[in-house]
Amino acid sequence: MKLRCAVLDDYQGAALTSADWSPLADRVDVRVLREHLTDRDALVAAVEDCEILVVMRERTPVDAGLLARLPRLRLLITSGMRNASVDVAAARARGVTVCGTASSSEPPTELTWALLLGLARHVPAEARSLREGGPWQSTVGADLAGRTLGLVGLGKIGARVARIGLAFGMDVLAWSPNLTEERAAEHGVRLAKDGRELFADSDFVSLHMVLSDRTRGLVGEPELRAMRPHAYLVNTSRAGLVDGAALLRALREGWIAGAGLDVFETEPLPVDDPLRSLPNVLALPHLGYVTEGNYGRYFGQAVEDVEAFLAGAPVRELG
């Protein structure tokens, strides 16, 4: 009898066309779920017969409670080699192997600049005006050259964002709790003495930190109030880095000029969430990692993960 595999949250219907699943055809039945199932009972009913699950980053949390309701599950595959919404310890305790895939830092870097440039040049408003026959030129864009880009985090993605900022002729300032002057200098950027200085001195602030207990709420009311009224905040990392209530106040009351957001505490974002309608927000539905190349890596290596597991030699195991 074939094993059963479900690919969760395949929003674009891209999972089966992004990779060659044929090597599994005689051993595994693969199905995709395109709709995000928030109801836990509905999710269990949809996948409780599966021995294998493939999940996309943090789209569907796989915690101890869910694992307890999936007794047939033997292999859990996540895109990327880190997924904060998967309880790896609980999975291992239940005898479930957890494997990951490679993930490229280029796509989120590129999307960061799509948001930043869209904000600086008022692209959504001007494009909408042109399409709807509105005013010809109704805004004045912000310059990048000569302005200060503040990066919270200078890891793989932050360092790439920094290089592009320097290419635009920006003064790049960076800070994180563990960032050293030597590492900042390696990437040609200045080290801020603390977070408050970075927020106060930057015209654009972009977040590139891993979400953890230490970094949750790292950007709160003091940091947002320290920003200049013409400054923009861009977050393509994790929503939990920012105090959501403080950000809403900052946007509504004009502490900052606007925000570019690709990540949210609840995803998909509820239809009545104010972030969908605030005029100074450029929001995207968590597209940072969503590119042809990354999907090819995710699903191609998911197939490899299944093959290796069936051969008794799992690869890219998460511990």
XYZ file of C-alpha atoms in Angstrom:
319
model
C 0.000 0.000 0.000
C 1.287 3.469 -0.874
C 2.086 6.013 1.782
C 0.024 9.198 1.774
C 1.573 12.651 1.656
C -0.180 16.013 1.984
C 1.349 19.346 1.020
C -0.250 22.041 3.149
C -1.079 25.637 2.226
C -0.159 25.431 -1.444
C -1.729 28.835 -2.065
C -0.609 29.157 -5.685
C -1.072 25.513 -6.649
C 2.644 25.454 -7.404
C 3.915 22.506 -5.364
C 3.451 19.799 -7.964
C 4.765 21.880 -10.878
C 7.794 23.281 -9.039
C 9.490 19.885 -8.784
C 9.524 16.423 -10.316
C 7.526 14.192 -7.978
C 7.579 11.208 -10.349
C 10.320 9.316 -8.423
C 7.741 8.841 -5.651
C 4.825 7.847 -7.870
C 4.937 4.107 -7.173
C 5.363 4.503 -3.421
C 3.588 7.699 -2.333
C 0.254 9.303 -3.134
C 0.717 13.071 -2.999
C -2.116 15.559 -2.616
C -2.120 19.289 -2.041
C -4.294 21.496 0.141
C -4.557 24.948 -1.394
C -6.748 26.478 1.308
C -5.295 27.421 4.691
C -7.212 25.509 7.358
C -7.349 27.523 10.564
C -9.832 25.192 12.213
C -7.839 22.460 13.936
C -10.559 19.821 13.567
C -10.827 20.503 9.826
C -7.056 20.246 9.463
C -6.922 16.928 11.309
C -9.768 15.554 9.213
C -7.907 16.549 6.044
C -4.548 14.928 6.886
C -5.054 12.351 9.635
C -4.580 9.509 7.142
C -1.141 10.800 6.065
C 2.254 9.393 6.943
C 4.029 12.386 5.406
C 3.345 16.125 5.646
C 5.087 18.916 3.748
C 4.626 22.357 5.312
C 5.673 25.791 4.134
C 7.535 27.789 6.771
C 5.159 29.178 9.417
C 1.931 28.902 7.420
C 0.516 26.092 9.593
C 1.874 25.554 13.119
C 2.656 21.936 13.918
C 2.671 21.771 17.700
C 2.462 18.953 20.214
C -1.333 19.092 20.246
C -1.624 18.625 16.506
C 1.031 15.914 16.442
C -0.890 13.958 19.085
C -3.881 13.862 16.750
C -1.869 12.535 13.797
C -0.781 9.052 14.958
C 0.031 7.882 11.424
C 2.533 10.663 10.783
C 6.109 9.464 10.250
C 7.825 12.248 8.295
C 7.393 16.013 8.524
C 9.161 18.223 5.972
C 9.412 21.993 6.251
C 10.748 24.460 3.734
C 13.974 25.953 5.067
C 16.148 24.596 7.827
C 14.405 26.549 10.577
C 10.698 26.730 11.372
C 9.680 28.268 14.678
C 6.131 26.943 14.352
C 7.186 23.285 14.284
C 7.717 21.598 17.662
C 10.660 19.470 16.604
C 11.172 18.001 20.096
C 7.542 16.885 20.315
C 7.767 15.357 16.855
C 10.905 13.419 17.693
C 9.312 12.228 20.944
C 6.508 10.724 18.874
C 8.962 9.079 16.475
C 8.344 11.573 13.677
C 11.371 12.467 11.568
C 11.597 16.197 10.786
C 13.573 17.331 7.736
C 14.159 20.672 6.041
C 15.300 22.090 2.729
C 17.646 24.764 1.497
C 16.383 28.336 1.241
C 17.924 31.282 -0.568
C 18.441 34.717 0.979
C 18.174 36.525 -2.357
C 14.352 36.555 -2.681
C 13.644 38.282 0.659
C 16.464 40.721 -0.050
C 14.881 41.634 -3.364
C 11.415 41.998 -1.844
C 12.800 44.252 0.883
C 13.940 46.645 -1.821
C 10.638 46.327 -3.685
C 8.867 47.571 -0.551
C 11.416 50.251 0.232
C 11.400 51.644 -3.302
C 7.620 51.409 -3.496
C 7.323 53.510 -0.344
C 9.988 56.024 -1.320
C 8.461 56.731 -4.733
C 4.780 56.259 -3.775
C 4.457 53.572 -6.433
C 1.042 52.143 -5.402
C -0.658 55.563 -5.244
C 0.833 56.799 -8.505
C 0.101 53.536 -10.350
C -3.483 53.563 -9.093
C -3.929 57.205 -10.132
C -2.608 56.449 -13.602
C -4.852 53.413 -13.996
C -7.961 55.238 -12.767
C -7.421 58.476 -14.689
C -6.486 60.475 -11.620
C -3.963 63.308 -11.275
C -0.823 63.150 -13.373
C 1.961 63.266 -10.736
C 0.454 63.820 -7.313
C 3.386 62.962 -5.033
C 7.035 63.913 -4.557
C 9.304 60.939 -3.979
C 11.981 60.543 -1.347
C 15.613 60.308 -2.462
C 17.728 57.322 -1.504
C 21.178 58.669 -2.368
C 22.563 60.541 0.589
C 19.912 59.215 2.974
C 20.513 56.858 5.887
C 19.404 53.231 5.787
C 19.214 51.625 9.221
C 19.443 47.842 9.386
C 18.368 45.953 12.488
C 20.369 42.793 11.938
C 23.311 42.188 9.609
C 23.084 38.478 8.886
C 22.830 36.912 5.430
C 19.838 38.975 4.343
C 20.782 42.149 6.190
C 24.245 42.111 4.644
C 22.772 41.759 1.159
C 20.372 44.616 1.797
C 23.321 46.693 3.003
C 25.275 46.143 -0.224
C 22.363 47.351 -2.311
C 21.912 50.387 -0.077
C 25.554 51.264 -0.549
C 25.137 50.866 -4.315
C 22.318 53.427 -4.166
C 24.711 55.827 -2.436
C 23.082 55.520 0.957
C 24.777 55.843 4.328
C 24.139 52.443 5.905
C 23.873 52.122 9.676
C 23.436 48.758 11.404
C 22.703 47.464 14.877
C 21.708 44.277 16.665
C 22.361 43.080 20.215
C 25.433 41.057 19.177
C 26.698 43.039 16.205
C 30.339 44.069 16.458
C 32.136 47.017 14.930
C 34.406 44.586 13.087
C 31.516 42.793 11.367
C 29.861 46.087 10.457
C 33.128 47.301 8.943
C 33.443 44.063 6.938
C 30.273 45.062 5.117
C 31.161 48.725 4.761
C 28.529 49.986 7.182
C 28.599 51.995 10.385
C 27.691 50.448 13.730
C 25.068 52.333 15.748
C 25.868 52.504 19.437
C 22.386 51.183 20.265
C 18.967 50.615 18.778
C 17.667 54.022 19.762
C 20.419 55.768 17.818
C 19.693 53.669 14.749
C 15.986 54.500 14.774
C 16.600 58.178 15.459
C 19.239 58.637 12.752
C 17.700 56.604 9.891
C 15.448 57.695 7.053
C 14.570 54.062 6.293
C 14.709 51.220 8.832
C 14.637 47.590 7.689
C 14.367 44.620 10.054
C 16.408 41.446 9.526
C 16.384 39.541 12.813
C 15.352 36.021 13.769
C 12.298 36.005 16.039
C 13.024 34.646 19.511
C 12.003 35.342 23.100
C 14.791 37.911 23.221
C 13.842 39.744 20.037
C 10.043 39.632 20.295
C 8.767 43.197 20.579
C 12.248 44.563 19.874
C 10.646 47.511 18.072
C 8.210 49.167 20.434
C 6.808 52.607 21.113
C 10.158 54.137 22.202
C 11.867 53.039 18.987
C 8.989 54.166 16.756
C 8.740 57.535 18.504
C 12.478 57.977 18.033
C 12.062 57.737 14.254
C 11.760 60.858 12.133
C 8.295 61.832 10.820
C 9.505 61.344 7.240
C 11.059 57.924 7.961
C 9.768 54.528 6.843
C 9.852 51.114 8.534
C 10.203 47.939 6.431
C 9.641 44.474 7.890
C 10.177 41.370 5.779
C 11.419 39.244 8.707
C 8.811 38.424 11.359
C 5.841 40.437 12.616
C 6.626 39.576 16.235
C 9.720 41.769 16.139
C 7.403 44.789 16.265
C 4.823 45.789 18.885
C 1.748 45.706 16.647
C -0.336 48.113 18.706
C 2.483 50.659 18.810
C 2.968 50.374 15.051
C -0.710 51.050 14.397
C -0.533 54.180 16.557
C 2.645 55.311 14.824
C 1.003 54.958 11.413
C -2.302 56.550 12.397
C -0.797 59.443 14.346
C 2.045 60.188 11.942
C 5.033 59.350 14.122
C 6.492 57.861 10.916
C 5.712 58.377 7.230
C 4.727 54.778 6.582
C 5.593 51.105 6.657
C 6.305 48.338 4.168
C 5.124 45.020 5.592
C 5.349 41.461 4.305
C 4.775 39.630 7.615
C 1.869 39.630 10.050
C 0.986 38.090 13.413
C -1.992 36.316 11.837
C -1.648 34.973 8.316
C -3.560 35.176 6.099
C -4.260 38.692 7.354
C -7.932 39.045 8.418
C -9.995 41.019 5.913
C -10.931 43.617 8.531
C -7.377 44.217 9.762
C -6.573 47.967 9.639
C -3.214 47.266 8.014
C -5.154 46.397 4.851
C -6.573 49.913 4.553
C -4.160 52.403 6.093
C -3.004 54.722 3.293
C 0.597 54.868 4.506
C 1.068 51.080 4.525
C 2.438 49.109 1.583
C 1.538 45.538 2.498
C 2.172 42.253 0.688
C 0.923 38.731 1.582
C 4.235 37.299 2.861
C 5.908 36.990 -0.527
C 9.503 37.365 0.654
C 10.506 33.787 -0.086
C 7.945 33.155 -2.845
C 9.911 32.889 -6.090
C 10.343 30.227 -8.760
C 13.879 29.495 -7.594
C 12.998 29.074 -3.954
C 9.934 26.961 -4.707
C 12.090 24.758 -6.900
C 14.480 24.298 -3.985
C 11.726 23.723 -1.422
C 9.712 21.145 -3.298
C 12.629 19.571 -5.165
C 14.389 18.888 -1.887
C 11.126 17.799 -0.266
C 11.050 15.006 -2.856
C 14.678 14.189 -1.985
C 13.781 14.171 1.719
C 10.985 11.666 1.123
C 13.223 9.454 -1.017
C 15.971 9.456 1.606
C 13.503 8.685 4.378
C 12.069 5.749 2.433
C 15.636 4.481 1.907
C 16.207 4.579 5.665
C 18.769 7.374 5.536
C 17.027 10.704 6.210
C 18.799 13.874 5.068
C 18.638 17.446 6.339
C 17.177 16.318 9.655
C 16.262 19.062 12.125
C 17.214 18.546 15.720
